PDB file of C-alpha atoms in Angstrom:
ATOM      1  CA  MET A1188     121.514 179.308 151.489  1.00  0.00           C
ATOM      2  CA  PHE A1189     123.173 175.983 150.352  1.00  0.00           C
ATOM      3  CA  ARG A1190     120.087 174.100 151.594  1.00  0.00           C
ATOM      4  CA  LEU A1191     117.556 176.343 149.648  1.00  0.00           C
ATOM      5  CA  ALA A1192     119.899 176.014 146.481  1.00  0.00           C
ATOM      6  CA  PHE A1193     120.030 172.056 146.873  1.00  0.00           C
ATOM      7  CA  THR A1194     116.186 171.971 147.814  1.00  0.00           C
ATOM      8  CA  ILE A1195     115.523 174.024 144.570  1.00  0.00           C
ATOM      9  CA  VAL A1196     118.026 171.684 142.402  1.00  0.00           C
ATOM     10  CA  LEU A1197     116.220 168.608 143.905  1.00  0.00           C
ATOM     11  CA  PHE A1198     112.769 169.987 143.269  1.00  0.00           C
ATOM     12  CA  CYS A1199     113.808 170.868 139.894  1.00  0.00           C
ATOM     13  CA  ALA A1200     115.072 167.348 138.902  1.00  0.00           C
ATOM     14  CA  VAL A1201     112.026 165.448 140.205  1.00  0.00           C
ATOM     15  CA  ALA A1202     109.631 167.922 138.476  1.00  0.00           C
ATOM     16  CA  THR A1203     111.907 166.955 135.013  1.00  0.00           C
ATOM     17  CA  ALA A1204     111.819 163.105 135.891  1.00  0.00           C
ATOM     18  CA  LEU A1205     108.145 163.449 136.640  1.00  0.00           C
ATOM     19  CA  ALA A1206     107.068 165.145 133.305  1.00  0.00           C
ATOM     20  CA  SER A1207     109.492 162.845 131.411  1.00  0.00           C
ATOM     21  CA  VAL A1208     107.229 159.889 132.645  1.00  0.00           C
ATOM     22  CA  ILE A1209     104.248 161.740 132.253  1.00  0.00           C
ATOM     23  CA  SER A1210     105.247 162.619 128.580  1.00  0.00           C
ATOM     24  CA  LYS A1211     105.790 158.888 127.783  1.00  0.00           C
ATOM     25  CA  ARG A1212     102.709 157.761 129.576  1.00  0.00           C
ATOM     26  CA  ASP A1213     101.197 160.376 126.909  1.00  0.00           C
ATOM     27  CA  ASP A1214     103.019 158.812 123.978  1.00  0.00           C
ATOM     28  CA  GLN A1215     102.225 155.337 124.975  1.00  0.00           C
ATOM     29  CA  ASP A1216      98.435 156.190 125.203  1.00  0.00           C
ATOM     30  CA  ASP A1217      98.630 158.105 121.894  1.00  0.00           C
ATOM     31  CA  ASN A1218      99.435 154.691 120.216  1.00  0.00           C
ATOM     32  CA  PHE A1219      96.512 152.809 122.060  1.00  0.00           C
ATOM     33  CA  GLN A1220      93.423 152.749 119.343  1.00  0.00           C
ATOM     34  CA  GLU A1221      89.824 151.065 119.763  1.00  0.00           C
ATOM     35  CA  THR A1222      90.159 148.146 117.767  1.00  0.00           C
ATOM     36  CA  VAL A1223      87.050 145.257 117.510  1.00  0.00           C
ATOM     37  CA  ILE A1224      87.223 141.860 116.473  1.00  0.00           C
ATOM     38  CA  PHE A1225      84.041 139.919 115.514  1.00  0.00           C
ATOM     39  CA  LEU A1226      84.563 136.029 114.796  1.00  0.00           C
ATOM     40  CA  LYS A1227      81.014 134.479 114.095  1.00  0.00           C
ATOM     41  CA  LYS A1228      80.521 130.892 115.436  1.00  0.00           C
ATOM     42  CA  SER A1229      77.331 129.142 116.617  1.00  0.00           C
ATOM     43  CA  VAL A1230      77.521 127.347 119.690  1.00  0.00           C
ATOM     44  CA  GLY A1231      75.382 125.824 122.188  1.00  0.00           C
ATOM     45  CA  PRO A1232      73.960 127.061 125.417  1.00  0.00           C
ATOM     46  CA  GLY A1233      76.107 128.161 128.134  1.00  0.00           C
ATOM     47  CA  GLN A1234      79.311 127.912 125.817  1.00  0.00           C
ATOM     48  CA  HIS A1235      81.684 130.873 125.102  1.00  0.00           C
ATOM     49  CA  ILE A1236      84.444 131.709 122.841  1.00  0.00           C
ATOM     50  CA  PHE A1237      87.805 133.132 123.393  1.00  0.00           C
ATOM     51  CA  ILE A1238      90.252 134.815 121.291  1.00  0.00           C
ATOM     52  CA  ARG A1239      94.164 134.128 121.167  1.00  0.00           C
ATOM     53  CA  GLY A1240      96.629 135.780 118.831  1.00  0.00           C
ATOM     54  CA  GLY A1241      99.142 138.676 118.571  1.00  0.00           C
ATOM     55  CA  ALA A1242     101.860 140.429 116.454  1.00  0.00           C
ATOM     56  CA  GLY A1243     103.050 138.700 113.027  1.00  0.00           C
ATOM     57  CA  ASN A1244     102.114 135.335 111.756  1.00  0.00           C
ATOM     58  CA  GLY A1245     102.208 133.475 115.212  1.00  0.00           C
ATOM     59  CA  THR A1246     106.154 132.106 114.841  1.00  0.00           C
ATOM     60  CA  GLY A1247     108.331 132.526 117.675  1.00  0.00           C
ATOM     61  CA  CYS A1248     105.258 133.226 119.950  1.00  0.00           C
ATOM     62  CA  PHE A1249     105.090 132.075 123.548  1.00  0.00           C
ATOM     63  CA  THR A1250     102.169 129.545 123.914  1.00  0.00           C
ATOM     64  CA  ASP A1251     102.589 128.241 127.676  1.00  0.00           C
ATOM     65  CA  ALA A1252     104.343 131.238 129.342  1.00  0.00           C
ATOM     66  CA  SER A1253     103.369 134.534 130.797  1.00  0.00           C
ATOM     67  CA  PRO A1254     103.138 137.376 128.150  1.00  0.00           C
ATOM     68  CA  TYR A1255     105.028 139.478 130.792  1.00  0.00           C
ATOM     69  CA  ASP A1256     108.142 137.228 130.363  1.00  0.00           C
ATOM     70  CA  GLY A1257     108.888 139.018 127.218  1.00  0.00           C
ATOM     71  CA  ASP A1258     106.767 137.265 124.428  1.00  0.00           C
ATOM     72  CA  PRO A1259     107.539 139.196 121.291  1.00  0.00           C
ATOM     73  CA  CYS A1260     103.882 138.794 119.849  1.00  0.00           C
ATOM     74  CA  ALA A1261     101.818 139.819 123.135  1.00  0.00           C
ATOM     75  CA  ILE A1262      99.980 142.987 122.346  1.00  0.00           C
ATOM     76  CA  PRO A1263      98.738 145.280 125.222  1.00  0.00           C
ATOM     77  CA  ILE A1264      95.647 145.762 125.584  1.00  0.00           C
ATOM     78  CA  VAL A1265      92.660 147.663 127.650  1.00  0.00           C
ATOM     79  CA  HIS A1266      88.899 145.920 127.332  1.00  0.00           C
ATOM     80  CA  LEU A1267      86.506 148.699 126.510  1.00  0.00           C
ATOM     81  CA  ASP A1268      82.970 148.905 127.841  1.00  0.00           C
ATOM     82  CA  LEU A1269      80.411 146.760 125.148  1.00  0.00           C
ATOM     83  CA  GLY A1270      77.305 148.352 125.740  1.00  0.00           C
ATOM     84  CA  ILE A1271      75.357 145.609 126.433  1.00  0.00           C
ATOM     85  CA  ASP A1272      73.532 145.084 129.890  1.00  0.00           C
ATOM     86  CA  SER A1273      76.256 143.359 132.370  1.00  0.00           C
ATOM     87  CA  ALA A1274      73.356 140.831 133.270  1.00  0.00           C
ATOM     88  CA  PHE A1275      74.188 139.186 129.987  1.00  0.00           C
ATOM     89  CA  THR A1276      78.042 139.810 129.712  1.00  0.00           C
ATOM     90  CA  ASN A1277      79.048 138.046 133.352  1.00  0.00           C
ATOM     91  CA  PHE A1278      80.877 134.929 131.707  1.00  0.00           C
ATOM     92  CA  ARG A1279      83.188 137.628 129.896  1.00  0.00           C
ATOM     93  CA  ASP A1280      83.449 140.261 132.631  1.00  0.00           C
ATOM     94  CA  LYS A1281      84.702 137.540 134.754  1.00  0.00           C
ATOM     95  CA  PHE A1282      87.806 137.073 132.825  1.00  0.00           C
ATOM     96  CA  VAL A1283      88.378 140.673 131.489  1.00  0.00           C
ATOM     97  CA  ASP A1284      90.136 141.748 134.520  1.00  0.00           C
ATOM     98  CA  SER A1285      93.818 141.460 134.187  1.00  0.00           C
ATOM     99  CA  ASP A1286      93.366 140.205 130.920  1.00  0.00           C
ATOM    100  CA  ASP A1287      96.228 142.747 130.005  1.00  0.00           C
ATOM    101  CA  PHE A1288      97.367 141.099 126.716  1.00  0.00           C
ATOM    102  CA  LEU A1289      96.347 139.559 123.145  1.00  0.00           C
ATOM    103  CA  SER A1290      98.649 136.596 123.112  1.00  0.00           C
ATOM    104  CA  TRP A1291      98.607 133.103 122.084  1.00  0.00           C
ATOM    105  CA  SER A1292      98.773 131.554 125.767  1.00  0.00           C
ATOM    106  CA  GLY A1293      95.940 131.148 128.277  1.00  0.00           C
ATOM    107  CA  SER A1294      95.223 132.962 131.444  1.00  0.00           C
ATOM    108  CA  GLU A1295      97.451 135.437 132.335  1.00  0.00           C
ATOM    109  CA  PRO A1296      99.211 135.807 136.106  1.00  0.00           C
ATOM    110  CA  ASN A1297      96.384 138.077 137.834  1.00  0.00           C
ATOM    111  CA  GLN A1298      93.562 136.808 135.234  1.00  0.00           C
ATOM    112  CA  ASP A1299      90.947 134.247 136.656  1.00  0.00           C
ATOM    113  CA  SER A1300      92.506 130.703 136.109  1.00  0.00           C
ATOM    114  CA  GLY A1301      89.746 129.595 133.922  1.00  0.00           C
ATOM    115  CA  ALA A1302      90.356 131.834 131.321  1.00  0.00           C
ATOM    116  CA  GLU A1303      91.717 130.169 128.033  1.00  0.00           C
ATOM    117  CA  GLY A1304      92.788 133.818 126.354  1.00  0.00           C
ATOM    118  CA  THR A1305      91.036 136.910 125.616  1.00  0.00           C
ATOM    119  CA  PRO A1306      87.049 136.402 126.536  1.00  0.00           C
ATOM    120  CA  ALA A1307      84.725 137.647 123.569  1.00  0.00           C
ATOM    121  CA  GLN A1308      80.892 138.330 124.202  1.00  0.00           C
ATOM    122  CA  GLN A1309      78.300 136.843 122.154  1.00  0.00           C
ATOM    123  CA  THR A1310      76.364 139.655 120.141  1.00  0.00           C
ATOM    124  CA  SER A1311      73.619 140.396 117.794  1.00  0.00           C
ATOM    125  CA  SER A1312      72.633 143.079 115.403  1.00  0.00           C
ATOM    126  CA  ASP A1313      68.705 142.721 116.271  1.00  0.00           C
ATOM    127  CA  GLN A1314      67.938 145.751 118.055  1.00  0.00           C
ATOM    128  CA  SER A1315      65.075 144.039 119.928  1.00  0.00           C
ATOM    129  CA  HIS A1316      67.560 141.259 121.252  1.00  0.00           C
ATOM    130  CA  TRP A1317      69.188 141.408 124.506  1.00  0.00           C
ATOM    131  CA  LEU A1318      72.601 140.922 122.968  1.00  0.00           C
ATOM    132  CA  PHE A1319      72.147 144.035 120.673  1.00  0.00           C
ATOM    133  CA  GLN A1320      75.495 145.575 120.089  1.00  0.00           C
ATOM    134  CA  ALA A1321      75.693 148.844 118.190  1.00  0.00           C
ATOM    135  CA  LEU A1322      78.650 147.918 116.203  1.00  0.00           C
ATOM    136  CA  ASN A1323      77.441 144.501 115.078  1.00  0.00           C
ATOM    137  CA  LYS A1324      75.741 145.068 111.815  1.00  0.00           C
ATOM    138  CA  TYR A1325      76.455 141.612 110.474  1.00  0.00           C
ATOM    139  CA  GLY A1326      73.903 139.383 112.229  1.00  0.00           C
ATOM    140  CA  SER A1327      73.872 136.809 115.116  1.00  0.00           C
ATOM    141  CA  ASP A1328      76.489 134.719 116.583  1.00  0.00           C
ATOM    142  CA  TYR A1329      79.193 137.200 116.306  1.00  0.00           C
ATOM    143  CA  TRP A1330      81.365 137.043 119.155  1.00  0.00           C
ATOM    144  CA  LEU A1331      83.125 140.505 119.974  1.00  0.00           C
ATOM    145  CA  VAL A1332      86.247 141.648 121.590  1.00  0.00           C
ATOM    146  CA  ARG A1333      86.294 145.456 121.929  1.00  0.00           C
ATOM    147  CA  VAL A1334      89.551 146.973 123.142  1.00  0.00           C
ATOM    148  CA  SER A1335      91.965 149.635 123.199  1.00  0.00           C
ATOM    149  CA  MET A1336      95.135 148.014 121.578  1.00  0.00           C
ATOM    150  CA  ASP A1337      98.556 149.339 121.234  1.00  0.00           C
ATOM    151  CA  CYS A1338      98.664 149.857 117.500  1.00  0.00           C
ATOM    152  CA  GLY A1339     102.461 151.327 118.288  1.00  0.00           C
ATOM    153  CA  SER A1340     103.718 147.980 119.130  1.00  0.00           C
ATOM    154  CA  LEU A1341     103.001 146.587 115.623  1.00  0.00           C
ATOM    155  CA  ASP A1342     105.425 147.113 113.131  1.00  0.00           C
ATOM    156  CA  ASN A1343     102.982 147.085 110.066  1.00  0.00           C
ATOM    157  CA  GLY A1344      99.776 147.573 111.949  1.00  0.00           C
ATOM    158  CA  PHE A1345      98.599 143.843 111.448  1.00  0.00           C
ATOM    159  CA  PHE A1346      98.108 141.160 114.094  1.00  0.00           C
ATOM    160  CA  ASP A1347      96.761 137.438 113.717  1.00  0.00           C
ATOM    161  CA  VAL A1348      93.919 136.165 115.491  1.00  0.00           C
ATOM    162  CA  ARG A1349      92.102 132.529 115.962  1.00  0.00           C
ATOM    163  CA  GLY A1350      89.268 131.535 118.079  1.00  0.00           C
ATOM    164  CA  PHE A1351      89.540 129.129 121.074  1.00  0.00           C
ATOM    165  CA  TYR A1352      86.715 126.936 121.995  1.00  0.00           C
ATOM    166  CA  TYR A1353      86.491 124.401 124.699  1.00  0.00           C
ATOM    167  CA  GLY A1354      89.959 123.415 124.588  1.00  0.00           C
ATOM    168  CA  GLN A1355      90.261 123.447 120.617  1.00  0.00           C
ATOM    169  CA  LEU A1356      92.052 126.245 118.574  1.00  0.00           C
ATOM    170  CA  GLU A1357      90.471 127.393 115.467  1.00  0.00           C
ATOM    171  CA  GLU A1358      91.849 125.541 112.711  1.00  0.00           C
ATOM    172  CA  GLU A1359      94.388 127.086 110.286  1.00  0.00           C
ATOM    173  CA  ILE A1360      93.049 129.119 107.278  1.00  0.00           C
ATOM    174  CA  SER A1361      94.283 130.691 104.014  1.00  0.00           C
ATOM    175  CA  GLN A1362      92.599 134.284 104.381  1.00  0.00           C
ATOM    176  CA  GLY A1363      91.546 135.819 101.112  1.00  0.00           C
ATOM    177  CA  THR A1364      91.255 139.558 100.069  1.00  0.00           C
ATOM    178  CA  CYS A1365      89.074 141.439 102.585  1.00  0.00           C
ATOM    179  CA  THR A1366      86.458 143.671 101.609  1.00  0.00           C
ATOM    180  CA  GLY A1367      85.524 146.839 103.374  1.00  0.00           C
ATOM    181  CA  ASP A1368      86.496 150.451 103.249  1.00  0.00           C
ATOM    182  CA  ALA A1369      89.803 149.756 105.384  1.00  0.00           C
ATOM    183  CA  ALA A1370      90.745 146.658 103.523  1.00  0.00           C
ATOM    184  CA  VAL A1371      94.360 146.681 102.597  1.00  0.00           C
ATOM    185  CA  PRO A1372      96.759 144.021 101.529  1.00  0.00           C
ATOM    186  CA  VAL A1373      98.380 142.143 104.317  1.00  0.00           C
ATOM    187  CA  PRO A1374     102.085 142.448 104.126  1.00  0.00           C
ATOM    188  CA  TYR A1375     102.591 139.206 105.021  1.00  0.00           C
ATOM    189  CA  THR A1376     101.095 135.480 104.762  1.00  0.00           C
ATOM    190  CA  SER A1377      99.460 133.558 107.532  1.00  0.00           C
ATOM    191  CA  VAL A1378      97.363 130.599 108.667  1.00  0.00           C
ATOM    192  CA  ASN A1379      95.559 132.922 110.798  1.00  0.00           C
ATOM    193  CA  HIS A1380      92.703 135.810 110.564  1.00  0.00           C
ATOM    194  CA  VAL A1381      94.795 138.789 109.888  1.00  0.00           C
ATOM    195  CA  ALA A1382      93.364 141.710 111.420  1.00  0.00           C
ATOM    196  CA  ARG A1383      94.119 145.408 111.237  1.00  0.00           C
ATOM    197  CA  CYS A1384      94.652 147.538 114.480  1.00  0.00           C
ATOM    198  CA  GLY A1385      92.339 150.488 115.081  1.00  0.00           C
ATOM    199  CA  TYR A1386      89.622 149.241 113.001  1.00  0.00           C
ATOM    200  CA  ILE A1387      86.475 146.743 113.025  1.00  0.00           C
ATOM    201  CA  ASN A1388      87.729 143.555 111.572  1.00  0.00           C
ATOM    202  CA  VAL A1389      84.978 140.867 110.941  1.00  0.00           C
ATOM    203  CA  PHE A1390      85.833 137.094 110.586  1.00  0.00           C
ATOM    204  CA  GLU A1391      83.796 133.671 110.255  1.00  0.00           C
ATOM    205  CA  TRP A1392      85.105 130.464 112.226  1.00  0.00           C
ATOM    206  CA  GLY A1393      87.015 128.458 109.942  1.00  0.00           C
ATOM    207  CA  SER A1394      86.495 130.539 106.744  1.00  0.00           C
ATOM    208  CA  SER A1395      88.699 132.517 104.672  1.00  0.00           C
ATOM    209  CA  ASP A1396      86.266 135.721 104.323  1.00  0.00           C
ATOM    210  CA  CYS A1397      87.235 138.719 105.997  1.00  0.00           C
ATOM    211  CA  LYS A1398      85.825 142.359 106.269  1.00  0.00           C
ATOM    212  CA  ILE A1399      87.764 145.258 107.515  1.00  0.00           C
ATOM    213  CA  GLU A1400      85.912 148.424 108.225  1.00  0.00           C
ATOM    214  CA  SER A1401      86.420 152.235 109.783  1.00  0.00           C
ATOM    215  CA  PHE A1402      84.573 153.134 112.560  1.00  0.00           C
TER     216      PHE A1402
END
């Protein structure tokens, strides 16, 4: 009888703990929202763009350490399908694996060592082009990062981004007032592009122009 009672108590404890873990995971999943960054830049054949960024205006962030080491600016992300034939996304796809954070550092511990941040994919708004991407309504040479982002980790729903191109971080800017149906005032100043989690964010390399739109 004692053994049966102990087994029942143990089973209930395990079930309660498991339910708690599942609940926390579900709560975390609720915080993840599809987020898109478009960054316009013309590059030469065979050249590619990465994105770096994080929570806040970039101060106090890790730039040469793993985001797993407690970087206060690193934002958890999960890459989403781009809807482009994989024959044309092989460079981006190479670096997506184990890219678990948007951060100001380069490659992550289990990411390909050649990564210089979060990989972006060149896209076009031309439906006849092999790089056509349905979310791109803006033109050619728009580099896309499409992720599910942990918006719950952001105090105000905004995060900063800059492009990274062949060893060079995009120059500082002074972002103006954004256009778009989801544009709202940014609650802090920054020298980076300031994006809104859960929305489509459209920028141009080195420009203060910006657009934030709903899906």
